Amino acid sequence: MATKEEQQAYAKKIKPIQPKPPYVLNCVKAFLVGGLICLIGQAIQKFYMTYFNFSEETAGNPTVATLILIAALLTGLGVYDKIGQFAGAGSVVPVTGFSNAVTSAALEHKSEGLVLGVATNLFKLAGAVIVFGAVAAYIFGMIRYIFQHVI
Amino acid sequence: MNLLGRQTWKFQNNVYLNAAGTAVGPMESEGPLGSYFDKTYNSLHCGQKNWELAERQLMEDAIDACLQKAKMQPEDINFLLAGDLLNQIVSANYTARGNGIPFLGVFGACSTSMESLALGAALVDGGYANRVIAAVSSHNATAERQFRYPTEYGGQKPDTATFTVTGAGAALVSKEISDIKITSATVGKVVDLGIKDPFDMGSAMAPAAADTIAAHFKEMNVQPEEYDLIATGDLSGVGAPIMKMLLKEQGYDVSDNHRDCGLMIYRPDQQVFAGGSGCACSAVVTYGYILDEIRKGNLKKVLMVATGALLNPVMVQQKETIPTVAHGVVLERAEGGQ
């Protein structure tokens, strides 16, 4: 087993050979694709407000549902992972990324059956988002309560 | 003496590689070596209903192709030495269930190709077997599921990542004279220089490859120039230059005769990040292309070193580093069967 010094020396030695991640380019790509997804969301919201009887507030839910559906379909068609490779965080962070995480896990585990395959593994990747979403909502709910009622 | 130094076997009784079979998926068949493979599929599913069955199909096809070329039946083979990348090496186990050849499962991650070939040659050389088939397989989608994320998950991979080759290779080893001889093999030790990133296996495996190659040169008392080709399994665009640098530090210059199978199997414009990986990467390139070049006489002596990252997702999540190993086998052209 290599010592810590040997490991550090090796890491230093190979650094010039390893390709550096293009951080700036990745940020630009993520910004553009993430922005584009939000723009599409905005257009969908406008559509529901113009052609259906939704207010700006109530149009949110069907808009999110539509985005989730589109992302799920793109995942099933094998397109979303290619978008993800290009956009990085730009397509992971929006709700479409959540949809992709759930759908891709479902597709992956289809071969093991509906209950132990799909249902058990559905939130394999997205589960962490739900856990920390719930924890964060609880903490911020408490903070808000304290500010409004106690202080 | 069959053992040279600490870790090199020199086969004393002529051991030959009689025939080999390969089967690959769509990306590999579209690559520069596409025409060298026996069976090609234009779909990742290989006509099966899930990825695991597809990988098994590839291994069965490779063994079938190998047997067909040797004009033999499974009953003519003493032992099947096989492995793959999946948990409990399922592709190998189920393939062995199908063909009924007495079976020894082997695992060395992507180094399994040369591990199984070296062990097969040792069994034949030692008289413990007349005919052995060494086979390995890997599949891009099963490997993604086993080691990374679901296939359709849209996470971004860095440029240091490798792309698992979909395919399988099988080779028949015996004392029956043929035009390719297996003359020696060097068993590698497990090396770990602290790389933790499963998306940078080239950097993790390069020291293991360099260690095995240097040990081979020392124990065989040869220089790199002795070989027409020193091939590594799947160091990719990142690991290959690191390995050459590490060997140079030990006084061995392999820059003229080294090639990496991970860089040979795909065209530069195919979207495979730093290059190909997986047991099948070294297996299909060796059993398809390199053997053909030896037969044609373009290569006379080849040191094939398969490199394996002994990666386990649970260990990586527990903040362990990635141990790696490399095994080398020397293949030589046997002029007139000598």
JSON list of N, CA and C in Angstrom, two decimals, chain B residues 47 61 66 74 102 142 160 194 201 214 224 227 230-231 243 247 262 264 268 270 306 320:
[
{"chain": "B", "resi": 47, "resn": "GLY", "atom": "N", "xyz": [-30.40, -8.56, -29.66]},
{"chain": "B", "resi": 47, "resn": "GLY", "atom": "CA", "xyz": [-31.55, -9.45, -29.86]},
{"chain": "B", "resi": 47, "resn": "GLY", "atom": "C", "xyz": [-32.13, -10.01, -28.57]},
{"chain": "B", "resi": 61, "resn": "ASP", "atom": "N", "xyz": [-21.63, -16.10, -28.08]},
{"chain": "B", "resi": 61, "resn": "ASP", "atom": "CA", "xyz": [-21.24, -15.95, -29.49]},
{"chain": "B", "resi": 61, "resn": "ASP", "atom": "C", "xyz": [-19.73, -16.06, -29.67]},
{"chain": "B", "resi": 66, "resn": "CYS", "atom": "N", "xyz": [-15.18, -19.18, -31.56]},
{"chain": "B", "resi": 66, "resn": "CYS", "atom": "CA", "xyz": [-13.87, -19.78, -31.29]},
{"chain": "B", "resi": 66, "resn": "CYS", "atom": "C", "xyz": [-13.90, -21.28, -31.55]},
{"chain": "B", "resi": 74, "resn": "PRO", "atom": "N", "xyz": [-18.11, -28.19, -27.56]},
{"chain": "B", "resi": 74, "resn": "PRO", "atom": "CA", "xyz": [-17.82, -27.93, -26.14]},
{"chain": "B", "resi": 74, "resn": "PRO", "atom": "C", "xyz": [-17.26, -29.16, -25.42]},
{"chain": "B", "resi": 102, "resn": "PRO", "atom": "N", "xyz": [-16.47, -27.78, -17.93]},
{"chain": "B", "resi": 102, "resn": "PRO", "atom": "CA", "xyz": [-16.02, -27.57, -16.54]},
{"chain": "B", "resi": 102, "resn": "PRO", "atom": "C", "xyz": [-15.43, -26.17, -16.39]},
{"chain": "B", "resi": 142, "resn": "THR", "atom": "N", "xyz": [-24.63, -2.78, -18.98]},
{"chain": "B", "resi": 142, "resn": "THR", "atom": "CA", "xyz": [-24.57, -3.51, -17.70]},
{"chain": "B", "resi": 142, "resn": "THR", "atom": "C", "xyz": [-23.50, -2.89, -16.80]},
{"chain": "B", "resi": 160, "resn": "THR", "atom": "N", "xyz": [-11.98, 12.59, -18.56]},
{"chain": "B", "resi": 160, "resn": "THR", "atom": "CA", "xyz": [-11.12, 11.48, -18.13]},
{"chain": "B", "resi": 160, "resn": "THR", "atom": "C", "xyz": [-11.89, 10.16, -18.08]},
{"chain": "B", "resi": 194, "resn": "GLY", "atom": "N", "xyz": [-3.77, 5.91, -4.81]},
{"chain": "B", "resi": 194, "resn": "GLY", "atom": "CA", "xyz": [-4.64, 6.89, -4.16]},
{"chain": "B", "resi": 194, "resn": "GLY", "atom": "C", "xyz": [-5.66, 7.58, -5.03]},
{"chain": "B", "resi": 201, "resn": "MET", "atom": "N", "xyz": [-10.20, 6.20, -14.41]},
{"chain": "B", "resi": 201, "resn": "MET", "atom": "CA", "xyz": [-9.56, 4.92, -14.15]},
{"chain": "B", "resi": 201, "resn": "MET", "atom": "C", "xyz": [-8.23, 4.79, -14.88]},
{"chain": "B", "resi": 214, "resn": "ALA", "atom": "N", "xyz": [7.36, -3.39, -16.13]},
{"chain": "B", "resi": 214, "resn": "ALA", "atom": "CA", "xyz": [8.75, -3.30, -15.65]},
{"chain": "B", "resi": 214, "resn": "ALA", "atom": "C", "xyz": [9.19, -4.63, -15.04]},
{"chain": "B", "resi": 224, "resn": "PRO", "atom": "N", "xyz": [12.55, -3.28, -23.97]},
{"chain": "B", "resi": 224, "resn": "PRO", "atom": "CA", "xyz": [11.29, -3.04, -24.69]},
{"chain": "B", "resi": 224, "resn": "PRO", "atom": "C", "xyz": [11.39, -3.27, -26.19]},
{"chain": "B", "resi": 227, "resn": "TYR", "atom": "N", "xyz": [10.06, -6.32, -28.32]},
{"chain": "B", "resi": 227, "resn": "TYR", "atom": "CA", "xyz": [8.66, -6.53, -28.71]},
{"chain": "B", "resi": 227, "resn": "TYR", "atom": "C", "xyz": [8.27, -5.61, -29.87]},
{"chain": "B", "resi": 230, "resn": "ILE", "atom": "N", "xyz": [3.84, -3.47, -27.59]},
{"chain": "B", "resi": 230, "resn": "ILE", "atom": "CA", "xyz": [3.49, -3.62, -26.19]},
{"chain": "B", "resi": 230, "resn": "ILE", "atom": "C", "xyz": [2.13, -2.96, -26.06]},
{"chain": "B", "resi": 231, "resn": "ALA", "atom": "N", "xyz": [1.11, -3.76, -25.87]},
{"chain": "B", "resi": 231, "resn": "ALA", "atom": "CA", "xyz": [-0.25, -3.20, -25.85]},
{"chain": "B", "resi": 231, "resn": "ALA", "atom": "C", "xyz": [-0.79, -3.23, -24.43]},
{"chain": "B", "resi": 243, "resn": "MET", "atom": "N", "xyz": [1.48, 6.03, -17.98]},
{"chain": "B", "resi": 243, "resn": "MET", "atom": "CA", "xyz": [2.23, 4.77, -17.91]},
{"chain": "B", "resi": 243, "resn": "MET", "atom": "C", "xyz": [3.60, 4.89, -18.58]},
{"chain": "B", "resi": 247, "resn": "LEU", "atom": "N", "xyz": [7.23, 4.36, -16.80]},
{"chain": "B", "resi": 247, "resn": "LEU", "atom": "CA", "xyz": [8.22, 3.38, -17.29]},
{"chain": "B", "resi": 247, "resn": "LEU", "atom": "C", "xyz": [9.54, 4.06, -17.61]},
{"chain": "B", "resi": 262, "resn": "GLY", "atom": "N", "xyz": [-7.78, 0.64, -25.74]},
{"chain": "B", "resi": 262, "resn": "GLY", "atom": "CA", "xyz": [-8.88, 1.59, -25.55]},
{"chain": "B", "resi": 262, "resn": "GLY", "atom": "C", "xyz": [-8.86, 2.71, -26.56]},
{"chain": "B", "resi": 264, "resn": "MET", "atom": "N", "xyz": [-7.50, 2.10, -29.66]},
{"chain": "B", "resi": 264, "resn": "MET", "atom": "CA", "xyz": [-7.51, 1.48, -30.98]},
{"chain": "B", "resi": 264, "resn": "MET", "atom": "C", "xyz": [-8.91, 1.12, -31.44]},
{"chain": "B", "resi": 268, "resn": "PRO", "atom": "N", "xyz": [-11.41, 8.46, -33.41]},
{"chain": "B", "resi": 268, "resn": "PRO", "atom": "CA", "xyz": [-11.33, 9.64, -32.56]},
{"chain": "B", "resi": 268, "resn": "PRO", "atom": "C", "xyz": [-12.63, 10.46, -32.54]},
{"chain": "B", "resi": 270, "resn": "GLN", "atom": "N", "xyz": [-15.65, 9.24, -32.47]},
{"chain": "B", "resi": 270, "resn": "GLN", "atom": "CA", "xyz": [-16.73, 8.60, -31.72]},
{"chain": "B", "resi": 270, "resn": "GLN", "atom": "C", "xyz": [-16.74, 9.16, -30.30]},
{"chain": "B", "resi": 306, "resn": "ALA", "atom": "N", "xyz": [-3.24, -6.52, -19.93]},
{"chain": "B", "resi": 306, "resn": "ALA", "atom": "CA", "xyz": [-4.61, -6.09, -19.65]},
{"chain": "B", "resi": 306, "resn": "ALA", "atom": "C", "xyz": [-4.64, -5.42, -18.29]},
{"chain": "B", "resi": 320, "resn": "GLU", "atom": "N", "xyz": [-12.86, 4.83, 0.04]},
{"chain": "B", "resi": 320, "resn": "GLU", "atom": "CA", "xyz": [-11.66, 4.04, -0.25]},
{"chain": "B", "resi": 320, "resn": "GLU", "atom": "C", "xyz": [-11.13, 4.45, -1.62]}
]
